[in-house]
Short mmCIF file of C-alpha atoms and ligand atoms in Angstrom, two decimals:
data_model
loop_
_atom_site.label_atom_id
_atom_site.label_comp_id
_atom_site.label_asym_id
_atom_site.label_seq_id
_atom_site.Cartn_x
_atom_site.Cartn_y
_atom_site.Cartn_z
CA UNK A 1 6.14 -14.62 -32.06
CA UNK A 2 4.85 -17.99 -30.83
CA UNK A 3 7.40 -20.74 -30.80
CA UNK A 4 6.49 -24.39 -31.14
CA UNK A 5 7.31 -26.77 -28.29
CA UNK A 6 8.40 -30.27 -29.24
CA UNK A 7 6.77 -32.70 -26.83
CA UNK A 8 8.39 -36.09 -26.19
CA UNK A 9 6.35 -37.92 -23.51
CA UNK A 10 8.10 -40.45 -21.28
CA UNK A 11 6.67 -43.96 -21.98
CA UNK A 12 4.37 -45.18 -19.17
CA UNK A 13 6.74 -48.01 -18.16
CA UNK A 14 9.58 -45.51 -17.58
CA UNK A 15 7.57 -43.07 -15.47
CA UNK A 16 8.49 -42.57 -11.81
CA UNK A 17 6.63 -43.61 -8.66
CA UNK A 18 4.89 -40.86 -6.76
CA UNK A 19 5.97 -40.61 -3.09
CA UNK A 20 3.26 -40.37 -0.41
CA UNK A 21 5.18 -38.00 1.91
CA UNK A 22 7.35 -35.97 -0.42
CA UNK A 23 8.66 -33.36 2.05
CA UNK A 24 9.99 -30.37 0.10
CA UNK A 25 12.09 -30.36 -3.04
CA UNK A 26 13.40 -33.91 -3.07
CA UNK A 27 11.19 -35.53 -5.74
CA UNK A 28 10.75 -34.55 -9.35
CA UNK A 29 8.08 -35.25 -11.96
CA UNK A 30 8.81 -37.19 -15.14
CA UNK A 31 9.20 -34.29 -17.55
CA UNK A 32 11.02 -30.98 -17.86
CA UNK A 33 10.72 -28.01 -20.20
CA UNK A 34 13.91 -26.69 -21.74
CA UNK A 35 14.90 -24.11 -24.36
CA UNK A 36 18.23 -22.57 -25.25
CA UNK A 37 19.37 -19.09 -26.15
CA UNK A 38 22.21 -17.89 -28.30
CA UNK A 39 23.13 -14.31 -28.95
CA UNK A 40 21.93 -13.38 -32.43
CA UNK A 41 19.42 -16.22 -32.71
CA UNK A 42 17.47 -15.69 -29.51
CA UNK A 43 15.45 -18.50 -27.92
CA UNK A 44 14.91 -21.81 -29.72
CA UNK A 45 14.75 -25.63 -29.48
CA UNK A 46 11.89 -25.52 -26.99
CA UNK A 47 11.03 -29.02 -25.80
CA UNK A 48 9.20 -30.88 -23.08
CA UNK A 49 10.97 -34.16 -22.50
CA UNK A 50 12.16 -36.63 -19.88
CA UNK A 51 13.80 -34.98 -16.86
CA UNK A 52 17.49 -35.54 -17.40
CA UNK A 53 20.91 -34.19 -16.47
CA UNK A 54 22.42 -31.32 -18.44
CA UNK A 55 25.75 -31.58 -20.08
CA UNK A 56 27.50 -28.22 -19.70
CA UNK A 57 31.12 -27.14 -20.10
CA UNK A 58 33.09 -26.95 -16.80
CA UNK A 59 33.83 -23.30 -17.66
CA UNK A 60 30.09 -22.44 -17.98
CA UNK A 61 29.58 -18.97 -16.51
CA UNK A 62 26.87 -20.13 -14.07
CA UNK A 63 29.36 -22.47 -12.37
CA UNK A 64 31.88 -19.70 -11.66
CA UNK A 65 30.07 -16.39 -11.43
CA UNK A 66 26.56 -17.48 -10.48
CA UNK A 67 24.75 -15.91 -13.43
CA UNK A 68 21.34 -17.49 -12.91
CA UNK A 69 17.77 -16.72 -11.90
CA UNK A 70 14.87 -18.82 -10.68
CA UNK A 71 11.23 -18.69 -9.60
CA UNK A 72 8.98 -20.73 -7.35
CA UNK A 73 5.23 -21.22 -7.80
CA UNK A 74 2.76 -24.01 -7.22
CA UNK A 75 -0.05 -25.94 -8.90
CA UNK A 76 -2.96 -26.90 -6.62
CA UNK A 77 -5.51 -29.70 -7.05
CA UNK A 78 -9.08 -28.41 -6.80
CA UNK A 79 -12.00 -30.35 -5.30
CA UNK A 80 -13.46 -30.73 -8.85
CA UNK A 81 -10.27 -32.49 -9.99
CA UNK A 82 -8.93 -29.54 -12.00
CA UNK A 83 -5.63 -27.81 -11.29
CA UNK A 84 -5.08 -24.16 -10.31
CA UNK A 85 -2.06 -21.94 -10.69
CA UNK A 86 -1.79 -18.97 -8.32
CA UNK A 87 -0.86 -15.59 -9.86
CA UNK A 88 1.59 -17.19 -12.33
CA UNK A 89 1.99 -13.98 -14.36
CA UNK A 90 3.50 -12.35 -11.28
CA UNK A 91 6.19 -15.02 -11.06
CA UNK A 92 6.94 -14.81 -14.76
CA UNK A 93 7.15 -11.00 -14.60
CA UNK A 94 9.55 -11.26 -11.63
CA UNK A 95 11.57 -13.91 -13.51
CA UNK A 96 12.21 -11.40 -16.28
CA UNK A 97 12.95 -8.58 -13.82
CA UNK A 98 15.50 -10.79 -12.06
CA UNK A 99 16.98 -11.77 -15.44
CA UNK A 100 17.44 -8.12 -16.45
CA UNK A 101 19.26 -7.40 -13.15
CA UNK A 102 21.83 -10.12 -13.80
CA UNK A 103 22.08 -9.34 -17.55
CA UNK A 104 20.22 -12.37 -18.85
CA UNK A 105 17.72 -12.46 -21.74
CA UNK A 106 14.01 -12.16 -20.97
CA UNK A 107 11.56 -14.92 -21.84
CA UNK A 108 8.26 -14.10 -23.57
CA UNK A 109 5.81 -14.27 -20.63
CA UNK A 110 2.93 -15.73 -22.69
CA UNK A 111 5.21 -18.44 -24.07
CA UNK A 112 6.62 -19.11 -20.59
CA UNK A 113 3.09 -19.59 -19.24
CA UNK A 114 2.15 -21.86 -22.14
CA UNK A 115 5.29 -23.97 -21.55
CA UNK A 116 4.47 -24.21 -17.86
CA UNK A 117 0.85 -25.25 -18.46
CA UNK A 118 1.82 -27.83 -21.11
CA UNK A 119 4.38 -29.31 -18.70
CA UNK A 120 1.85 -29.57 -15.86
CA UNK A 121 -0.76 -31.08 -18.17
CA UNK A 122 1.65 -33.82 -19.15
CA UNK A 123 2.63 -34.46 -15.51
CA UNK A 124 -0.85 -33.99 -14.04
CA UNK A 125 -0.69 -37.29 -12.14
CA UNK A 126 2.11 -35.69 -10.07
CA UNK A 127 -0.16 -32.95 -8.67
CA UNK A 128 -0.92 -34.17 -5.12
CA UNK A 129 -4.52 -34.52 -3.90
CA UNK A 130 -4.11 -33.56 -0.23
CA UNK A 131 -4.64 -29.97 0.90
CA UNK A 132 -1.27 -28.75 2.16
CA UNK A 133 0.47 -30.58 -0.68
CA UNK A 134 0.97 -29.21 -4.17
CA UNK A 135 3.13 -29.44 -7.25
CA UNK A 136 6.07 -27.06 -6.82
CA UNK A 137 7.19 -25.46 -10.08
CA UNK A 138 10.74 -24.21 -10.46
CA UNK A 139 11.49 -22.18 -13.61
CA UNK A 140 15.18 -21.29 -13.86
CA UNK A 141 17.75 -19.88 -16.26
CA UNK A 142 21.50 -20.48 -16.27
CA UNK A 143 24.43 -18.95 -18.19
CA UNK A 144 26.18 -21.63 -20.22
CA UNK A 145 28.91 -19.90 -22.26
CA UNK A 146 32.29 -21.49 -21.61
CA UNK A 147 34.40 -18.48 -20.70
CA UNK A 148 36.33 -17.55 -17.60
CA UNK A 149 36.65 -13.86 -18.42
CA UNK A 150 34.06 -12.03 -16.32
CA UNK A 151 31.16 -10.78 -18.42
CA UNK A 152 27.63 -11.68 -19.42
CA UNK A 153 27.30 -15.05 -21.12
CA UNK A 154 26.26 -15.29 -24.78
CA UNK A 155 24.36 -18.56 -24.23
CA UNK A 156 21.67 -19.59 -21.78
CA UNK A 157 19.44 -22.49 -20.85
CA UNK A 158 15.94 -21.84 -19.60
CA UNK A 159 14.20 -24.77 -17.96
CA UNK A 160 11.23 -25.67 -15.79
CA UNK A 161 11.17 -28.62 -13.43
CA UNK A 162 8.35 -29.63 -11.09
CA UNK A 163 7.85 -31.95 -8.15
CA UNK A 164 5.26 -32.84 -5.51
CA UNK A 165 5.76 -31.10 -2.15
CA UNK A 166 4.25 -31.07 1.31
CA UNK A 167 4.82 -28.32 3.90
CA UNK A 168 8.17 -26.49 3.62
CA UNK A 169 8.77 -26.72 7.37
CA UNK A 170 8.69 -30.16 9.00
CA UNK A 171 6.23 -29.01 11.68
CA UNK A 172 3.62 -27.91 9.10
CA UNK A 173 1.45 -24.99 10.33
CA UNK A 174 3.32 -24.66 13.63
CA UNK A 175 5.50 -21.82 14.88
CA UNK A 176 9.08 -21.67 13.66
CA UNK A 177 11.99 -20.22 15.62
CA UNK A 178 13.86 -17.44 13.87
CA UNK A 179 17.33 -16.09 14.60
CA UNK A 180 18.06 -12.42 13.83
CA UNK A 181 21.54 -12.13 12.37
CA UNK A 182 23.48 -9.32 14.05
CA UNK A 183 26.70 -9.81 12.10
CA UNK A 184 26.34 -11.44 8.69
CA UNK A 185 24.29 -9.52 6.09
CA UNK A 186 22.44 -10.94 3.13
CA UNK A 187 21.72 -8.08 0.74
CA UNK A 188 22.31 -4.37 0.34
CA UNK A 189 20.32 -1.59 -1.32
CA UNK A 190 21.68 -1.24 -4.84
CA UNK A 191 22.71 -4.91 -4.78
CA UNK A 192 20.78 -7.94 -5.97
CA UNK A 193 18.52 -8.59 -2.95
CA UNK A 194 15.33 -7.86 -4.83
CA UNK A 195 16.23 -10.29 -7.64
CA UNK A 196 15.56 -14.00 -7.32
CA UNK A 197 19.08 -15.14 -8.06
CA UNK A 198 21.28 -17.72 -6.37
CA UNK A 199 23.73 -15.16 -4.94
CA UNK A 200 21.18 -14.04 -2.35
CA UNK A 201 20.62 -17.57 -1.18
CA UNK A 202 24.25 -18.64 -0.96
CA UNK A 203 24.89 -15.43 1.04
CA UNK A 204 22.39 -16.69 3.62
CA UNK A 205 23.76 -20.21 4.07
CA UNK A 206 26.64 -19.53 6.48
CA UNK A 207 24.32 -18.09 9.12
CA UNK A 208 21.38 -20.40 8.50
CA UNK A 209 23.54 -23.52 8.85
CA UNK A 210 25.11 -22.12 12.02
CA UNK A 211 21.81 -21.31 13.73
CA UNK A 212 20.16 -24.57 12.59
CA UNK A 213 22.56 -26.28 15.03
CA UNK A 214 21.08 -24.09 17.78
CA UNK A 215 17.53 -25.13 16.86
CA UNK A 216 16.47 -22.15 14.72
CA UNK A 217 14.62 -22.85 11.50
CA UNK A 218 15.28 -19.56 9.67
CA UNK A 219 17.39 -16.41 9.81
CA UNK A 220 15.86 -12.92 9.84
CA UNK A 221 18.03 -10.44 7.95
CA UNK A 222 18.60 -6.83 8.93
CA UNK A 223 19.54 -4.10 6.47
CA UNK A 224 23.23 -4.10 5.61
CA UNK A 225 23.88 -0.37 6.08
CA UNK A 226 22.59 0.32 9.61
CA UNK A 227 22.22 -3.28 10.81
CA UNK A 228 18.96 -2.11 12.29
CA UNK A 229 15.98 -2.40 9.96
CA UNK A 230 14.09 -5.66 9.59
CA UNK A 231 14.19 -6.99 6.02
CA UNK A 232 13.09 -10.57 5.40
CA UNK A 233 13.64 -14.19 6.31
CA UNK A 234 15.63 -16.76 4.28
CA UNK A 235 12.70 -18.11 2.30
CA UNK A 236 9.88 -15.71 3.12
CA UNK A 237 8.81 -12.15 3.88
CA UNK A 238 7.94 -11.25 7.46
CA UNK A 239 4.82 -9.71 9.03
CA UNK A 240 4.07 -8.59 12.60
CA UNK A 241 0.57 -8.23 14.04
CA UNK A 242 -0.13 -5.38 16.47
CA UNK A 243 -2.96 -5.79 18.98
CA UNK A 244 -4.48 -8.63 16.97
CA UNK A 245 -5.63 -6.34 14.18
CA UNK A 246 -2.87 -4.39 12.43
CA UNK A 247 -0.46 -6.25 10.13
CA UNK A 248 2.87 -4.52 9.57
CA UNK A 249 5.55 -5.64 7.13
CA UNK A 250 8.86 -4.03 6.06
CA UNK A 251 8.41 -1.75 3.10
CA UNK A 252 10.23 -2.78 -0.06
CA UNK A 253 13.62 -1.20 0.34
CA UNK A 254 15.38 -2.43 -2.78
CA UNK A 255 17.12 -5.25 -0.94
CA UNK A 256 13.99 -7.32 -0.17
CA UNK A 257 12.28 -9.74 -2.53
CA UNK A 258 8.85 -8.37 -3.46
CA UNK A 259 7.02 -11.55 -2.47
CA UNK A 260 3.82 -12.48 -4.25
CA UNK A 261 2.44 -14.01 -1.06
CA UNK A 262 3.34 -10.77 0.77
CA UNK A 263 1.41 -8.79 -1.84
CA UNK A 264 -1.52 -11.22 -1.56
CA UNK A 265 -1.57 -10.81 2.24
CA UNK A 266 -1.56 -7.01 1.86
CA UNK A 267 -4.58 -7.26 -0.47
CA UNK A 268 -6.44 -10.05 1.32
CA UNK A 269 -6.06 -8.91 4.95
CA UNK A 270 -8.11 -5.68 4.65
CA UNK A 271 -11.04 -7.72 3.29
CA UNK A 272 -10.90 -9.76 6.52
CA UNK A 273 -11.04 -6.60 8.63
CA UNK A 274 -7.33 -6.13 9.32
CA UNK A 275 -5.39 -2.92 8.84
CA UNK A 276 -2.13 -3.30 6.88
CA UNK A 277 0.95 -1.13 6.50
CA UNK A 278 4.40 -1.27 4.96
CA UNK A 279 6.97 0.48 7.12
CA UNK A 280 10.63 0.86 7.97
CA UNK A 281 10.83 -1.43 11.00
CA UNK A 282 13.54 -0.86 13.61
CA UNK A 283 14.47 -4.22 15.12
CA UNK A 284 14.80 -2.70 18.63
CA UNK A 285 11.25 -1.36 18.49
CA UNK A 286 9.93 -4.66 17.21
CA UNK A 287 11.61 -6.53 20.06
CA UNK A 288 10.39 -4.09 22.69
CA UNK A 289 6.85 -4.33 21.24
CA UNK A 290 7.06 -8.11 21.55
CA UNK A 291 8.16 -7.76 25.16
CA UNK A 292 5.36 -5.32 26.01
CA UNK A 293 2.79 -7.55 24.30
CA UNK A 294 1.83 -4.93 21.67
CA UNK A 295 2.92 -7.40 19.00
CA UNK A 296 0.54 -10.29 19.36
CA UNK A 297 1.72 -12.43 16.42
CA UNK A 298 4.42 -12.73 13.79
CA UNK A 299 4.38 -14.82 10.65
CA UNK A 300 6.38 -15.37 7.51
CA UNK A 301 4.84 -15.60 4.06
CA UNK A 302 6.10 -17.14 0.83
CA UNK A 303 5.17 -19.62 -1.86
CA UNK A 304 7.02 -22.54 -0.30
CA UNK A 305 6.32 -21.52 3.31
CA UNK A 306 2.70 -20.30 2.65
CA UNK A 307 1.86 -18.54 5.97
CA UNK A 308 4.17 -19.72 8.75
CA UNK A 309 3.70 -18.50 12.33
CA UNK A 310 6.88 -17.33 14.07
CA UNK A 311 6.93 -18.36 17.72
CA UNK A 312 10.33 -17.05 18.80
CA UNK A 313 12.87 -14.48 17.70
CA UNK A 314 16.42 -14.61 19.02
CA UNK A 315 18.72 -11.55 19.00
CA UNK A 316 22.09 -10.98 20.67
CA UNK A 317 21.68 -13.90 23.04
CA UNK A 318 18.10 -13.13 24.13
CA UNK A 319 14.90 -14.90 23.10
CA UNK A 320 11.62 -13.09 22.49
CA UNK A 321 8.59 -15.38 22.60
CA UNK A 322 5.52 -14.35 20.62
CA UNK A 323 1.97 -15.49 21.46
CA UNK A 324 3.29 -18.15 23.87
CA UNK A 325 4.98 -19.82 20.91
CA UNK A 326 1.55 -20.76 19.50
CA UNK A 327 0.09 -20.22 16.03
CA UNK A 328 -2.10 -17.11 16.18
CA UNK A 329 -5.59 -16.47 14.86
CA UNK A 330 -4.55 -13.85 12.28
CA UNK A 331 -1.97 -16.18 10.72
CA UNK A 332 -4.49 -19.05 10.78
CA UNK A 333 -7.22 -16.98 9.13
CA UNK A 334 -4.89 -15.76 6.43
CA UNK A 335 -3.60 -19.30 5.89
CA UNK A 336 -7.16 -20.64 5.55
CA UNK A 337 -8.28 -17.86 3.20
CA UNK A 338 -5.18 -17.97 1.03
CA UNK A 339 -5.03 -21.74 0.71
CA UNK A 340 -8.83 -21.82 0.23
CA UNK A 341 -8.40 -19.58 -2.84
CA UNK A 342 -5.35 -21.48 -4.08
CA UNK A 343 -6.99 -24.91 -3.82
CA UNK A 344 -10.31 -23.63 -5.19
CA UNK A 345 -12.39 -24.35 -2.08
CA UNK A 346 -13.04 -20.61 -1.46
CA UNK A 347 -14.27 -17.98 -3.87
CA UNK A 348 -11.42 -16.24 -5.69
CA UNK A 349 -12.60 -12.64 -5.31
CA UNK A 350 -9.34 -11.29 -6.73
CA UNK A 351 -9.08 -13.34 -9.93
CA UNK A 352 -5.75 -14.73 -8.73
CA UNK A 353 -6.15 -18.33 -9.82
CA UNK A 354 -5.81 -19.74 -13.30
CA UNK A 355 -7.13 -23.06 -14.47
CA UNK A 356 -4.32 -25.10 -16.02
CA UNK A 357 -6.95 -26.50 -18.38
CA UNK A 358 -6.89 -30.17 -17.48
CA UNK A 359 -9.99 -31.98 -16.40
CA UNK A 360 -9.49 -35.01 -14.19
N1 LIG B 401 11.86 -13.73 0.32
C1 LIG B 401 12.70 -14.66 -0.15
C2 LIG B 401 14.15 -14.49 0.06
C3 LIG B 401 12.19 -15.77 -0.86
O1 LIG B 401 13.01 -16.71 -1.34
C4 LIG B 401 10.81 -15.91 -1.04
C5 LIG B 401 10.26 -17.05 -1.76
O2 LIG B 401 10.12 -17.03 -2.93
C6 LIG B 401 9.98 -14.89 -0.54
C7 LIG B 401 10.53 -13.83 0.14
C8 LIG B 401 8.50 -14.94 -0.77
O3 LIG B 401 8.18 -14.69 -2.12
P1 LIG B 401 6.90 -15.32 -2.81
O4 LIG B 401 5.77 -15.03 -1.92
O5 LIG B 401 6.81 -14.62 -4.11
O6 LIG B 401 7.16 -16.77 -2.94
C1 LIG B 402 9.77 -20.25 -2.78
O1 LIG B 402 9.09 -19.97 -1.79
O2 LIG B 402 9.23 -20.65 -3.82
C2 LIG B 402 11.21 -20.08 -2.81
O3 LIG B 402 11.74 -19.93 -3.88
C3 LIG B 402 12.01 -20.15 -1.58
C4 LIG B 402 13.04 -21.23 -1.69
C5 LIG B 402 14.16 -20.97 -0.74
C6 LIG B 402 12.44 -22.59 -1.47
#
C-alpha cells in the first residue's frame, strides 16, 4: 500500500548556508523525512519537513535500552548535473534486517526509497559538486514508547536526515593507523554484530577513544570467542592484499556487518584482474604475512570511509607497517573504479547506481 508523504518545504529565506569544507557528519540539510508507527495502526503521518528536534518522553525505550537501527548511504553529483544513489536497495534491505534483529517494525522498501528520493530532490542544492564529497544519507529508527519495563516498544519513529560530507578521515585517501584490540571485544556470534544498531558502536567507543590518544585512527576487532580471528574495523570492513593480486577479507561470521562496499569490492575486483576470497583470518598469520612481505597492502572499505588504505597495524605493543605506510595500487585502483561508478564518470557495468530523478 502506497502512503502519501506530506511535503512542507522550508521557505528560501529560512534555508541554511552550505559549508565549503563540511568534514563528516557535522552539517545537515534543510529538510528531514519522518513517519511514526503505533502498534495496531502501523506506519503513518509521513512527512518531509524542516529539520527539527524531536520531542520524546524521557522514558522512551531508545534512551534506556538502545532499541534503534540506522543506515548510511550517499548521493553523488554526476558530471551531467544529475544525482546518483549507490545500491540503495541494499541499504534499505539491511535496514529491515537490522530492525527485525532488535524487534522493530520493517519499513516498506519501495516507500522508503521513494521517501529518500523525494527528500534528496527537495534538498538537491545540498549535494556537493566536488568528487570526494557527497550527500550522506542517514535513515534511522528509534523506539519511543515511554516504559521502563524491558520489552519491545509499541511506538517508533522512522526518520531520514542528510548532510554534505567530505572524506571520513581527515587525511583523505592516505593510510590510516589501526590498533588491534587484544582485550575489549565488540561483538559476538549470536549477538547483534551483524545488525546496524547503536549497541555495536557504543561497544567500540572505549577502545577507540583510548587508542586515538596514541595516534590510531581506528580499532580492528577480533572475534570475541577465541580473540584470534580478524573481524572488522570500527566503521569499515577490512581487506588484505597478498602479493599485489589476491584480495582476502574475513568471511561473514555472524558478528560482522555485511558491508555493501565490501560486497562491491568482491564483485568489482575480479573484473580488474584480482583474485578475491573470504576466509577465516588468524591475526597471527596476518601479522607474520605482513612481516614477511607476503601481504603487500591492507585497506578498509565502507560507505563513509570508501576505500581507505591501512598503513600500520599495532598489536600487543608492536607495530606492523604495510607498504611503507603508503597508499597501494590495488586500493587506489579500487577507489578510482568504485568512485568512478558512484559519481557517474565510469560505466556502471553492474547496474549499481540509480538516478534520483532530478535534472540540474
Ligand atoms: N562495518 C561497520 C561496523 C560499519 O559501520 C560499516 C559502515 O557502514 C561497514 C562495516 C561498511 O558497510 P557499508 O559498506 O555497507 O557502508
Ligand atoms: C557508514 O559508513 O555509513 C557508517 O554508518 C559508519 C559510521 C560509523 C559513520
